[in-house]
Coordinates of C-alpha atoms in Angstrom, one line a residue:
Chain A
M1 CA -32.8 -27.3 41.8
N2 CA -32.1 -27.9 38.1
T3 CA -28.6 -29.1 38.0
D4 CA -28.2 -28.7 34.3
T5 CA -29.1 -25.0 34.4
N6 CA -26.9 -24.6 37.4
T7 CA -23.9 -26.0 35.6
E8 CA -24.5 -23.6 32.7
T9 CA -24.7 -20.5 34.9
M10 CA -22.0 -21.3 37.5
M11 CA -18.2 -21.7 37.1
R12 CA -15.2 -22.6 39.2
A13 CA -12.7 -19.8 40.1
V14 CA -9.7 -19.3 42.3
S15 CA -11.1 -17.0 44.9
Q16 CA -10.1 -15.5 48.2
Q17 CA -12.2 -14.1 51.1
T18 CA -9.2 -12.3 52.8
F19 CA -5.8 -11.1 51.9
G20 CA -2.9 -13.3 53.0
S21 CA -0.5 -16.1 52.1
A22 CA -1.3 -18.6 49.3
D23 CA -3.4 -20.5 51.9
V24 CA -6.2 -18.0 51.4
L25 CA -6.8 -19.2 47.9
E26 CA -9.7 -21.6 47.4
I27 CA -11.8 -22.9 44.6
A28 CA -15.2 -21.3 44.6
E29 CA -18.4 -21.8 42.5
I30 CA -19.4 -18.4 41.4
P31 CA -21.8 -17.1 38.7
R32 CA -20.5 -17.4 35.2
P33 CA -20.3 -13.8 33.8
K34 CA -22.3 -12.6 30.8
P35 CA -20.8 -10.5 28.1
R36 CA -22.1 -6.9 28.2
P37 CA -22.1 -4.6 25.1
N38 CA -18.7 -4.6 23.5
E39 CA -17.6 -7.5 25.7
I40 CA -16.7 -11.1 24.9
L41 CA -17.2 -14.2 27.1
V42 CA -14.0 -16.3 26.9
K43 CA -13.7 -19.9 28.0
V44 CA -10.3 -19.8 29.6
H45 CA -7.9 -22.6 28.5
A46 CA -4.8 -21.2 30.2
A47 CA -4.0 -18.2 32.3
G48 CA -0.5 -17.0 33.2
L49 CA 0.6 -16.1 36.7
N50 CA 2.6 -12.9 37.4
P51 CA 4.3 -11.5 40.4
T52 CA 1.5 -8.9 40.6
D53 CA -0.9 -11.9 41.4
W54 CA 0.9 -12.7 44.7
K55 CA 1.3 -9.0 45.5
H56 CA -2.5 -8.5 45.1
R57 CA -3.3 -11.8 46.9
S58 CA -1.5 -10.6 49.9
G59 CA -3.1 -7.1 49.9
H60 CA -0.2 -5.2 48.6
G61 CA -1.7 -4.4 45.2
F62 CA -4.1 -1.8 43.9
V63 CA -7.3 -3.7 44.3
D64 CA -9.0 -3.9 47.7
D65 CA -12.3 -5.5 46.9
L66 CA -13.1 -8.9 48.5
P67 CA -13.9 -11.6 47.6
L68 CA -11.3 -11.4 44.9
V69 CA -10.5 -13.5 41.8
L70 CA -7.0 -12.9 40.6
G71 CA -5.5 -13.1 37.1
W72 CA -5.0 -10.8 34.1
D73 CA -3.5 -13.2 31.5
V74 CA -5.9 -15.2 29.3
S75 CA -5.8 -17.6 26.4
G76 CA -9.0 -19.3 25.4
V77 CA -11.9 -19.6 23.1
V78 CA -14.7 -17.1 22.6
E79 CA -17.9 -18.6 24.0
A80 CA -20.3 -15.7 23.3
V81 CA -20.2 -12.1 22.2
G82 CA -22.1 -9.1 23.6
I83 CA -24.0 -6.6 21.5
G84 CA -21.8 -4.7 19.1
V85 CA -18.9 -7.1 18.9
A86 CA -18.1 -7.7 15.3
T87 CA -14.4 -8.5 15.5
F88 CA -14.8 -11.9 17.2
A89 CA -17.3 -14.7 16.9
P90 CA -17.9 -17.8 19.1
G91 CA -15.2 -20.4 18.5
D92 CA -12.4 -17.9 17.8
E93 CA -9.2 -18.5 19.7
V94 CA -8.0 -15.4 21.5
F95 CA -5.4 -14.2 23.9
G96 CA -5.3 -11.0 25.9
M97 CA -4.7 -9.1 29.1
L98 CA -7.6 -7.8 31.2
S99 CA -7.6 -4.2 32.2
Y100 CA -4.8 -3.6 34.6
P101 CA -5.2 -3.3 37.5
F102 CA -8.9 -3.2 38.1
G103 CA -10.2 -5.6 35.5
L104 CA -8.7 -8.8 36.9
G105 CA -10.4 -12.2 37.2
S106 CA -8.9 -14.6 34.7
H107 CA -8.1 -17.4 37.1
A108 CA -11.5 -18.9 36.5
E109 CA -13.2 -21.1 33.9
Y110 CA -14.7 -18.1 32.1
V111 CA -14.1 -14.4 31.9
A112 CA -16.1 -11.6 30.3
A113 CA -14.2 -8.5 29.3
P114 CA -14.2 -5.8 26.5
A115 CA -13.2 -7.3 23.2
R116 CA -10.5 -4.6 22.8
F117 CA -8.4 -6.4 25.4
F118 CA -8.0 -9.4 23.1
A119 CA -6.3 -10.3 19.8
S120 CA -6.3 -13.5 17.8
K121 CA -4.2 -16.2 19.5
P122 CA -0.8 -16.7 17.7
R123 CA -1.5 -19.7 15.4
S124 CA 1.8 -21.4 15.9
V125 CA 1.5 -22.0 19.7
D126 CA -0.9 -23.6 22.2
H127 CA -3.0 -22.0 24.9
V128 CA -0.4 -22.5 27.6
Q129 CA 2.2 -20.6 25.6
A130 CA -0.4 -17.9 24.5
G131 CA -1.7 -17.6 28.1
A132 CA 1.8 -17.0 29.4
L133 CA 2.6 -14.1 27.2
P134 CA 0.2 -11.2 27.5
L135 CA 1.1 -9.3 30.7
A136 CA 4.8 -10.1 30.4
S137 CA 5.1 -9.2 26.7
L138 CA 3.0 -6.1 27.0
T139 CA 5.1 -5.0 29.9
A140 CA 8.3 -5.6 28.0
W141 CA 7.1 -3.9 24.8
Q142 CA 5.7 -0.9 26.6
A143 CA 8.9 -0.5 28.6
L144 CA 11.5 -1.0 25.9
V145 CA 9.6 0.4 22.8
D146 CA 6.9 2.7 23.9
N147 CA 8.7 4.3 26.8
A148 CA 12.5 3.9 26.3
G149 CA 12.2 4.1 22.5
L150 CA 14.8 1.4 22.0
Q151 CA 16.3 1.5 18.5
P152 CA 18.3 -1.1 16.4
G153 CA 21.9 -1.1 17.5
Q154 CA 21.3 0.4 20.9
R155 CA 22.5 -1.1 24.1
V156 CA 20.0 -2.2 26.7
L157 CA 20.4 -3.5 30.3
I158 CA 17.7 -6.0 31.4
H159 CA 17.6 -6.9 35.0
A160 CA 16.3 -10.3 36.2
A161 CA 16.7 -11.3 32.5
A162 CA 15.7 -14.9 33.2
G163 CA 12.4 -13.9 34.9
G164 CA 8.9 -13.7 33.6
V165 CA 9.2 -10.2 32.1
G166 CA 13.0 -10.3 31.7
H167 CA 13.2 -13.3 29.4
I168 CA 10.5 -11.9 27.1
A169 CA 12.2 -8.5 27.1
V170 CA 15.5 -10.1 26.0
Q171 CA 13.8 -11.6 23.0
I172 CA 11.9 -8.4 22.1
A173 CA 15.1 -6.4 22.4
K174 CA 17.0 -8.9 20.2
S175 CA 14.2 -8.9 17.6
L176 CA 14.6 -5.1 17.5
G177 CA 18.3 -5.5 16.8
A178 CA 19.6 -4.2 20.1
Y179 CA 22.7 -5.3 22.0
V180 CA 21.4 -7.0 25.2
I181 CA 23.1 -7.1 28.6
G182 CA 21.2 -9.3 31.1
T183 CA 21.6 -9.7 34.8
A184 CA 20.9 -13.0 36.6
S185 CA 22.5 -15.4 39.1
S186 CA 25.3 -17.4 37.5
A187 CA 23.2 -20.5 37.4
K188 CA 21.0 -18.9 34.8
H189 CA 23.7 -17.5 32.5
G190 CA 23.5 -20.5 30.2
F191 CA 19.7 -19.9 29.8
L192 CA 20.4 -16.2 29.0
R193 CA 23.0 -17.1 26.4
E194 CA 20.5 -19.4 24.7
L195 CA 18.0 -16.6 24.6
G196 CA 20.5 -14.5 22.8
V197 CA 21.8 -12.2 25.6
D198 CA 25.1 -10.7 24.4
E199 CA 26.6 -10.1 27.8
V200 CA 25.6 -11.6 31.1
V201 CA 26.2 -10.1 34.6
D202 CA 25.9 -11.6 38.0
Y203 CA 24.5 -8.7 40.0
R204 CA 25.4 -10.4 43.3
T205 CA 29.1 -10.9 42.7
E206 CA 30.0 -8.2 40.1
D207 CA 30.0 -4.4 40.4
L208 CA 27.3 -3.3 38.0
T209 CA 28.6 0.1 37.2
E210 CA 32.2 -1.2 36.6
R211 CA 30.9 -3.9 34.3
V212 CA 28.3 -1.9 32.4
Q213 CA 28.5 1.6 31.0
D214 CA 27.0 3.7 28.2
V215 CA 23.7 1.8 27.8
D216 CA 20.8 3.5 26.1
A217 CA 18.0 1.9 28.1
V218 CA 17.6 -0.1 31.4
L219 CA 14.6 -2.3 32.2
D220 CA 14.4 -2.3 36.0
T221 CA 12.3 -5.1 37.6
I222 CA 14.1 -4.9 40.9
G223 CA 14.0 -1.3 42.2
G224 CA 15.8 0.1 45.3
D225 CA 19.5 0.1 45.2
T226 CA 19.7 -1.8 41.9
A227 CA 17.6 0.9 40.2
M228 CA 19.7 3.7 41.7
R229 CA 23.0 2.1 40.6
S230 CA 21.6 1.3 37.2
L231 CA 21.1 5.0 36.5
H232 CA 24.9 5.3 36.5
T233 CA 25.2 2.8 33.6
L234 CA 23.2 5.0 31.3
R235 CA 24.6 7.3 28.7
K236 CA 23.5 11.0 28.9
G237 CA 19.9 11.1 27.7
G238 CA 19.4 7.4 28.3
C239 CA 16.3 6.0 29.9
L240 CA 15.6 3.7 32.8
V241 CA 12.1 2.3 32.9
S242 CA 11.1 0.9 36.3
L243 CA 8.3 -1.5 36.9
I244 CA 8.7 -0.9 40.7
P245 CA 6.6 2.0 41.8
V246 CA 8.3 2.6 45.1
G247 CA 11.1 5.1 46.0
S248 CA 10.7 6.9 42.8
A249 CA 11.1 10.4 44.2
D250 CA 14.8 9.7 45.0
L251 CA 15.3 7.9 41.7
L252 CA 13.8 10.8 39.7
R253 CA 16.0 13.3 41.5
E254 CA 19.1 11.3 40.9
A255 CA 18.2 10.8 37.2
D256 CA 17.8 14.5 36.9
Q257 CA 21.2 15.2 38.3
L258 CA 22.8 12.7 35.9
G259 CA 21.1 14.0 32.8
V260 CA 19.2 10.7 32.2
R261 CA 15.5 9.9 32.2
A262 CA 13.8 7.6 34.7
L263 CA 10.2 6.5 34.2
R264 CA 8.0 4.2 36.2
M265 CA 5.2 2.4 34.4
L266 CA 2.4 -0.1 34.9
V267 CA 1.5 -2.5 32.1
D268 CA -1.6 -1.5 30.1
S269 CA -3.8 -3.4 27.7
S270 CA -3.3 -2.9 24.0
R271 CA -4.7 -4.9 21.2
S272 CA -2.3 -3.4 18.6
T273 CA 0.7 -4.4 20.7
L274 CA -0.7 -7.9 21.3
E275 CA -1.0 -8.2 17.5
T276 CA 2.7 -7.2 17.2
I277 CA 3.6 -9.8 19.8
S278 CA 1.6 -12.4 18.0
G279 CA 3.5 -11.6 14.8
L280 CA 6.8 -12.1 16.7
V281 CA 5.6 -15.5 18.0
D282 CA 4.4 -16.7 14.6
D283 CA 7.7 -15.6 13.1
G284 CA 9.5 -17.8 15.7
A285 CA 11.2 -14.7 17.3
L286 CA 9.5 -15.0 20.7
R287 CA 8.6 -17.8 23.0
A288 CA 7.7 -17.9 26.7
T289 CA 9.7 -20.4 28.7
I290 CA 7.2 -22.3 30.7
A291 CA 8.5 -22.9 34.2
G292 CA 5.5 -25.0 35.1
T293 CA 1.8 -25.6 34.6
F294 CA -0.8 -26.1 37.3
P295 CA -4.4 -27.0 37.2
L296 CA -6.8 -24.4 38.6
S297 CA -7.3 -26.5 41.7
K298 CA -3.5 -26.2 42.4
A299 CA -3.4 -22.4 42.2
A300 CA -2.1 -22.1 45.7
E301 CA 0.8 -24.4 44.9
A302 CA 1.6 -22.3 41.8
H303 CA 1.6 -19.1 43.9
R304 CA 4.1 -20.7 46.4
E305 CA 6.4 -21.7 43.6
G306 CA 6.2 -18.3 42.0
E307 CA 6.9 -16.5 45.3
T308 CA 10.3 -18.2 45.7
N309 CA 11.5 -15.9 42.9
R310 CA 13.6 -18.7 41.7
T311 CA 11.5 -19.8 38.7
T312 CA 12.9 -19.4 35.2
G313 CA 10.2 -18.1 32.8
K314 CA 6.5 -18.3 33.4
L315 CA 4.0 -20.3 35.5
V316 CA 0.6 -21.0 33.9
L317 CA -2.7 -22.2 35.2
T318 CA -4.6 -24.6 33.0
M319 CA -8.3 -25.6 33.0
D320 CA -7.6 -29.3 32.4
E321 CA -8.0 -31.1 35.7
Chain B
M1 CA -16.0 25.6 55.0
N2 CA -12.8 26.3 53.2
T3 CA -13.9 27.6 49.8
D4 CA -10.5 27.3 48.1
T5 CA -10.2 23.6 48.9
N6 CA -13.8 23.1 47.8
T7 CA -13.1 24.7 44.4
E8 CA -10.1 22.3 44.0
T9 CA -12.1 19.2 44.8
M10 CA -15.4 19.9 43.1
M11 CA -16.3 20.5 39.5
R12 CA -19.3 21.3 37.3
A13 CA -20.9 18.6 35.2
V14 CA -24.0 18.1 33.1
S15 CA -25.9 15.7 35.2
Q16 CA -29.4 14.1 35.3
Q17 CA -31.3 12.5 38.1
T18 CA -33.9 10.8 35.9
F19 CA -34.2 9.7 32.3
G20 CA -36.2 11.9 29.9
S21 CA -36.2 14.8 27.6
A22 CA -33.4 17.4 27.4
D23 CA -35.2 19.1 30.3
V24 CA -33.7 16.6 32.8
L25 CA -30.2 17.9 32.2
E26 CA -28.8 20.2 34.9
I27 CA -25.5 21.6 35.9
A28 CA -24.4 19.9 39.1
E29 CA -21.4 20.4 41.4
I30 CA -19.9 17.0 41.9
P31 CA -16.5 15.7 43.2
R32 CA -13.6 16.1 40.8
P33 CA -12.4 12.6 40.1
K34 CA -8.9 11.5 41.0
P35 CA -6.7 9.5 38.6
R36 CA -6.3 5.9 39.7
P37 CA -3.4 3.7 38.7
N38 CA -3.0 3.8 34.9
E39 CA -5.5 6.7 34.6
I40 CA -5.0 10.3 33.7
L41 CA -7.1 13.3 34.9
V42 CA -8.0 15.5 32.0
K43 CA -9.2 19.1 32.2
V44 CA -11.8 19.0 29.5
H45 CA -11.7 21.8 27.0
A46 CA -14.2 20.5 24.5
A47 CA -16.4 17.4 24.3
G48 CA -18.4 16.3 21.3
L49 CA -22.1 15.3 21.4
N50 CA -23.3 12.2 19.6
P51 CA -26.7 10.6 19.0
T52 CA -25.9 8.0 21.6
D53 CA -25.9 10.9 24.2
W54 CA -29.6 11.6 23.7
K55 CA -30.4 8.0 23.4
H56 CA -28.7 7.4 26.8
R57 CA -30.2 10.6 28.3
S58 CA -33.7 9.3 27.5
G59 CA -33.0 5.8 29.0
H60 CA -32.7 4.0 25.7
G61 CA -29.0 3.3 26.0
F62 CA -27.0 0.6 27.8
V63 CA -26.3 2.5 31.0
D64 CA -29.0 2.5 33.7
D65 CA -27.2 4.1 36.6
L66 CA -28.5 7.4 38.0
P67 CA -27.5 10.1 38.5
L68 CA -25.7 10.1 35.2
V69 CA -23.1 12.3 33.5
L70 CA -23.1 11.8 29.7
G71 CA -20.3 12.1 27.2
W72 CA -17.6 9.9 25.6
D73 CA -15.7 12.4 23.5
V74 CA -12.9 14.5 25.1
S75 CA -10.3 17.0 24.1
G76 CA -8.3 18.6 26.8
V77 CA -5.1 18.9 28.8
V78 CA -3.7 16.4 31.2
E79 CA -4.0 17.8 34.7
A80 CA -2.5 14.9 36.7
V81 CA -1.4 11.3 36.1
G82 CA -2.1 8.2 38.2
I83 CA 0.6 5.7 39.3
G84 CA 2.3 3.9 36.4
V85 CA 1.4 6.4 33.6
A86 CA 4.6 7.2 31.7
T87 CA 3.1 8.0 28.3
F88 CA 1.6 11.3 29.3
A89 CA 2.5 14.1 31.7
P90 CA 0.6 17.1 33.1
G91 CA 0.3 19.8 30.5
D92 CA 0.0 17.4 27.5
E93 CA -2.8 18.0 25.1
V94 CA -4.8 14.9 24.5
F95 CA -8.0 13.7 22.8
G96 CA -9.8 10.5 23.3
M97 CA -13.0 8.5 23.7
L98 CA -14.0 7.0 27.1
S99 CA -14.8 3.3 27.3
Y100 CA -18.0 2.7 25.4
P101 CA -20.6 2.3 26.7
F102 CA -19.9 2.1 30.4
G103 CA -17.1 4.6 30.9
L104 CA -19.0 7.7 30.1
G105 CA -18.8 11.1 31.8
S106 CA -16.9 13.7 29.7
H107 CA -19.6 16.4 29.8
A108 CA -17.9 17.8 32.8
E109 CA -14.9 20.1 33.6
Y110 CA -12.7 17.1 34.4
V111 CA -12.7 13.4 33.6
A112 CA -10.4 10.6 34.9
A113 CA -10.0 7.5 32.7
P114 CA -7.4 5.0 31.6
A115 CA -4.5 6.6 29.7
R116 CA -5.1 4.0 27.0
F117 CA -8.2 5.7 25.8
F118 CA -6.2 8.8 24.8
A119 CA -3.7 9.9 22.1
S120 CA -1.9 13.2 21.6
K121 CA -4.2 15.8 20.2
P122 CA -3.6 16.5 16.5
R123 CA -1.4 19.5 16.5
S124 CA -3.0 21.3 13.6
V125 CA -6.4 21.8 15.1
D126 CA -8.0 23.3 18.3
H127 CA -9.8 21.5 21.1
V128 CA -13.3 22.0 19.5
Q129 CA -12.2 20.2 16.4
A130 CA -10.3 17.5 18.4
G131 CA -13.2 17.0 20.8
A132 CA -15.6 16.5 17.9
L133 CA -13.7 13.7 16.3
P134 CA -13.1 10.7 18.6
L135 CA -16.4 8.7 18.7
A136 CA -17.4 9.6 15.1
S137 CA -14.0 8.9 13.6
L138 CA -13.4 5.6 15.6
T139 CA -16.9 4.5 14.5
A140 CA -16.2 5.3 10.9
W141 CA -12.8 3.7 10.9
Q142 CA -13.9 0.6 12.7
A143 CA -16.9 0.2 10.4
L144 CA -15.1 0.8 7.1
V145 CA -11.6 -0.5 7.7
D146 CA -11.6 -2.9 10.6
N147 CA -14.9 -4.6 9.8
A148 CA -15.7 -4.0 6.1
G149 CA -12.1 -4.2 5.1
L150 CA -12.5 -1.4 2.6
Q151 CA -9.7 -1.3 -0.1
P152 CA -8.5 1.4 -2.5
G153 CA -10.7 1.5 -5.6
Q154 CA -13.6 -0.1 -3.9
R155 CA -17.1 1.3 -3.9
V156 CA -18.7 2.3 -0.6
L157 CA -22.3 3.5 0.1
I158 CA -22.5 5.8 3.1
H159 CA -25.9 6.6 4.6
A160 CA -26.6 9.9 6.2
A161 CA -23.3 11.1 4.7
A162 CA -23.7 14.6 6.0
G163 CA -24.3 13.4 9.6
G164 CA -21.8 13.2 12.5
V165 CA -20.4 9.8 11.6
G166 CA -21.3 10.0 7.9
H167 CA -19.2 13.1 7.0
I168 CA -16.2 11.7 8.8
A169 CA -16.7 8.3 7.1
V170 CA -16.8 10.0 3.7
Q171 CA -13.4 11.6 4.3
I172 CA -11.8 8.4 5.6
A173 CA -13.1 6.5 2.6
K174 CA -11.8 9.1 0.2
S175 CA -8.4 9.1 2.0
L176 CA -8.3 5.3 1.5
G177 CA -8.9 5.8 -2.3
A178 CA -12.5 4.5 -2.4
Y179 CA -15.3 5.6 -4.6
V180 CA -18.0 7.1 -2.3
I181 CA -21.7 7.1 -2.8
G182 CA -23.5 9.2 -0.1
T183 CA -27.1 9.6 0.8
A184 CA -28.7 12.8 2.2
S185 CA -31.6 15.1 1.5
S186 CA -31.0 17.3 -1.6
A187 CA -30.3 20.3 0.5
K188 CA -27.1 18.7 1.7
H189 CA -25.8 17.5 -1.7
G190 CA -23.6 20.6 -2.1
F191 CA -22.0 19.8 1.2
L192 CA -21.4 16.2 0.2
R193 CA -19.8 17.3 -3.1
E194 CA -17.4 19.6 -1.2
L195 CA -16.4 16.7 1.0
G196 CA -15.5 14.7 -2.1
V197 CA -18.5 12.4 -2.4
D198 CA -18.4 11.0 -6.0
E199 CA -22.2 10.3 -6.3
V200 CA -25.0 11.7 -4.2
V201 CA -28.4 10.1 -3.7
D202 CA -31.6 11.5 -2.1
Y203 CA -32.9 8.5 -0.3
R204 CA -36.4 10.1 0.1
T205 CA -37.0 10.7 -3.6
E206 CA -34.9 8.1 -5.4
D207 CA -35.0 4.3 -5.4
L208 CA -31.8 3.3 -3.8
T209 CA -31.5 -0.2 -5.4
E210 CA -32.1 1.3 -8.9
R211 CA -29.6 4.0 -8.4
V212 CA -26.9 2.1 -6.6
Q213 CA -25.5 -1.4 -7.4
D214 CA -22.4 -3.4 -7.0
V215 CA -20.9 -1.7 -3.9
D216 CA -18.3 -3.4 -1.8
A217 CA -19.4 -1.9 1.5
V218 CA -22.3 -0.1 3.1
L219 CA -22.1 2.0 6.2
D220 CA -25.6 1.9 7.7
T221 CA -26.5 4.6 10.3
I222 CA -30.2 4.4 9.7
G223 CA -31.4 0.7 10.1
G224 CA -34.8 -0.7 9.4
D225 CA -36.0 -0.7 5.8
T226 CA -33.0 1.3 4.6
A227 CA -30.6 -1.3 5.9
M228 CA -32.7 -4.1 4.4
R229 CA -32.7 -2.4 0.9
S230 CA -29.1 -1.6 1.2
L231 CA -28.2 -5.3 1.3
H232 CA -29.4 -5.4 -2.3
T233 CA -26.9 -2.8 -3.4
L234 CA -24.0 -5.0 -2.4
R235 CA -22.0 -7.2 -4.7
K236 CA -21.7 -10.9 -3.7
G237 CA -19.4 -11.1 -0.7
G238 CA -19.8 -7.4 0.0
C239 CA -20.3 -6.2 3.6
L240 CA -22.9 -4.0 5.3
V241 CA -21.9 -2.6 8.7
S242 CA -24.8 -1.4 10.8
L243 CA -24.5 0.9 13.7
I244 CA -28.1 0.2 14.6
P245 CA -28.4 -2.8 16.9
V246 CA -32.1 -3.5 16.3
G247 CA -33.9 -5.8 13.9
S248 CA -30.6 -7.5 13.1
A249 CA -32.0 -11.1 13.1
D250 CA -34.0 -10.4 9.9
L251 CA -31.1 -8.5 8.4
L252 CA -28.7 -11.3 9.0
R253 CA -31.1 -13.8 7.5
E254 CA -31.6 -11.7 4.4
A255 CA -27.8 -11.1 4.0
D256 CA -27.2 -14.9 4.2
Q257 CA -29.7 -15.5 1.4
L258 CA -28.1 -12.8 -0.8
G259 CA -24.5 -14.1 -0.2
V260 CA -23.4 -10.9 1.4
R261 CA -22.2 -10.1 4.9
A262 CA -24.0 -8.0 7.5
L263 CA -22.4 -7.0 10.8
R264 CA -23.6 -4.7 13.5
M265 CA -21.0 -3.0 15.7
L266 CA -20.6 -0.6 18.6
V267 CA -17.8 1.8 18.6
D268 CA -14.8 0.9 20.8
S269 CA -11.8 2.8 22.2
S270 CA -8.5 2.4 20.5
R271 CA -5.4 4.5 20.9
S272 CA -3.7 3.2 17.8
T273 CA -6.8 4.1 15.6
L274 CA -6.9 7.6 17.3
E275 CA -3.2 8.0 16.3
T276 CA -4.1 7.1 12.7
I277 CA -7.0 9.6 12.8
S278 CA -4.7 12.2 14.2
G279 CA -2.3 11.6 11.3
L280 CA -5.1 12.1 8.8
V281 CA -6.1 15.4 10.5
D282 CA -2.5 16.7 10.5
D283 CA -2.2 15.7 6.9
G284 CA -5.2 17.9 6.1
A285 CA -7.2 14.8 5.0
L286 CA -9.9 14.9 7.7
R287 CA -11.8 17.7 9.4
A288 CA -15.0 17.6 11.5
T289 CA -17.6 20.1 10.3
I290 CA -18.7 21.9 13.4
A291 CA -22.5 22.4 13.4
G292 CA -22.3 24.4 16.6
T293 CA -20.6 24.8 19.9
F294 CA -22.4 25.3 23.2
P295 CA -21.0 26.1 26.7
L296 CA -21.5 23.4 29.3
S297 CA -24.4 25.3 30.8
K298 CA -26.3 25.1 27.5
A299 CA -26.0 21.4 27.2
A300 CA -29.8 20.9 27.1
E301 CA -30.0 23.3 24.2
A302 CA -27.3 21.4 22.4
H303 CA -29.3 18.1 22.9
R304 CA -32.5 19.7 21.5
E305 CA -30.6 20.9 18.4
G306 CA -29.0 17.5 17.9
E307 CA -32.2 15.6 18.3
T308 CA -33.7 17.4 15.3
N309 CA -31.5 15.1 13.2
R310 CA -31.1 18.1 10.9
T311 CA -27.6 19.2 11.9
T312 CA -24.7 18.9 9.4
G313 CA -21.6 17.7 11.1
K314 CA -21.0 17.8 14.8
L315 CA -22.2 19.6 18.0
V316 CA -19.6 20.3 20.6
L317 CA -19.7 21.4 24.3
T318 CA -17.0 23.8 25.4
M319 CA -15.8 24.7 28.9
D320 CA -15.5 28.5 28.1
E321 CA -18.5 30.2 29.7

């Protein structure tokens, strides 16, 4: 066996042979992908973790192929380009989100994917920061701007405002000139104030609909009862965007009766939105709070930490061991 | 067998079991796709034909799976949406280009694909017009704007300017305020003048490099010798964008020696660019010239017509039989 050749054609990845707890995650040596036409091969420097990673790991996601390599967030360096790619060249620093949900696999040393899923990495930040942003910021932008149509001066209620998507959504809403009401446990209210939240609510001790009224948009990352009650905080014609795809029939019916809109969405890739995000980052208007970084080999530990739902901001895998 | 159910779950598609001439195309009854998460199911009303269709049909494309349903262009109506799609609803009129090259399959009654590949159909035109535009206009925009960086007042040389991509590229370049030089056989010079081409060249009877000098950008849809000679029409620092992925090593070397840029690109999906295109159409600045429409059952005939390379503008398949 030629070891040199082998090193060049294989790579390490966080892989799983079965669905289950974080214990199913293992480091596997698998073939390094090759970029097909319109694809780029990216050497991953950092890759964010998102709640959808543990959902998929445990078999409650959309993807049922095994073995499975998780991960949609990427920040890294273009290693090679496939036929027809003119927008990037080897050596370019890029960040992006793989096609959600079926294009996953960024929790590895390399990933090959269509060039359209990537934009130039924001210049003012490192790979950890850039790798934390794509899925969370695309989600927040698509929820608040593309779907709720949030306008300057409008009022927005952001649930779990200290969480991965929430703390990014707060900053995007503020950059748009909105008035932001954020929910979190009291321990995180200081963090929310620092982010620029105008009004903080502890959803466990306060009555949401008594405290909050007449908002134009709600970002719901919690679902269930919280989503249902949040409908009652909206002005007529206001819009709740839910990232939780369950129980939506009841929610839609209730929204209809109240004269408000309720949408549920999944995040989707978009280079043009990534470019907007990148602009916000380089303008200093947007930063991911990094709750922790873990080397690839400690991915299981990172999952366990994330699943506590107690982290503030984002967890990120790095390739430096 | 329940025929009603069958009708609802099956559809007609232009299919092929082997690679070869237009004779391999046949109408097949295949399962109607279902939209997965983030996908929409579109009832196809019209679907453009492009040179890459006959290239792929004959086995000279990128896709080698059989049986194969060709087609990347779509204009139609959303029939159903998958989980998480909030941007479109059933009944919406959309147009788009499936993921190039591996997402093909629009030459059928229905197609399911990620919502991100679609935009709202331009309101001012019908499905035949909207179905003719996506691949050609994305190609032209990505070549001239994204890659060559064409600016108002600059000079651009567009080869095969009466062809599917060419005649769209002419209109995009004119809308950007560029000075357009177009090549075509003399019979098509009247058509080019009508499109707004400032200077017409017959590449078969005239010496290109004598006639044309000092251009900022070249759109090359021909390759080979024409591409090579076109490099000599560029000003220093000018850019040739080639859609022909062969012989590029020589081309790149020559470009390097001349102090010009040469890029080769494949078209890629982009909703934001489709929205720009749609705006040009609704402003009256862009129209596809329809060389002919053919019902799905006459797809082979449409291919034969397209392969003559003598058509002016676009061929389109329609679902009205």
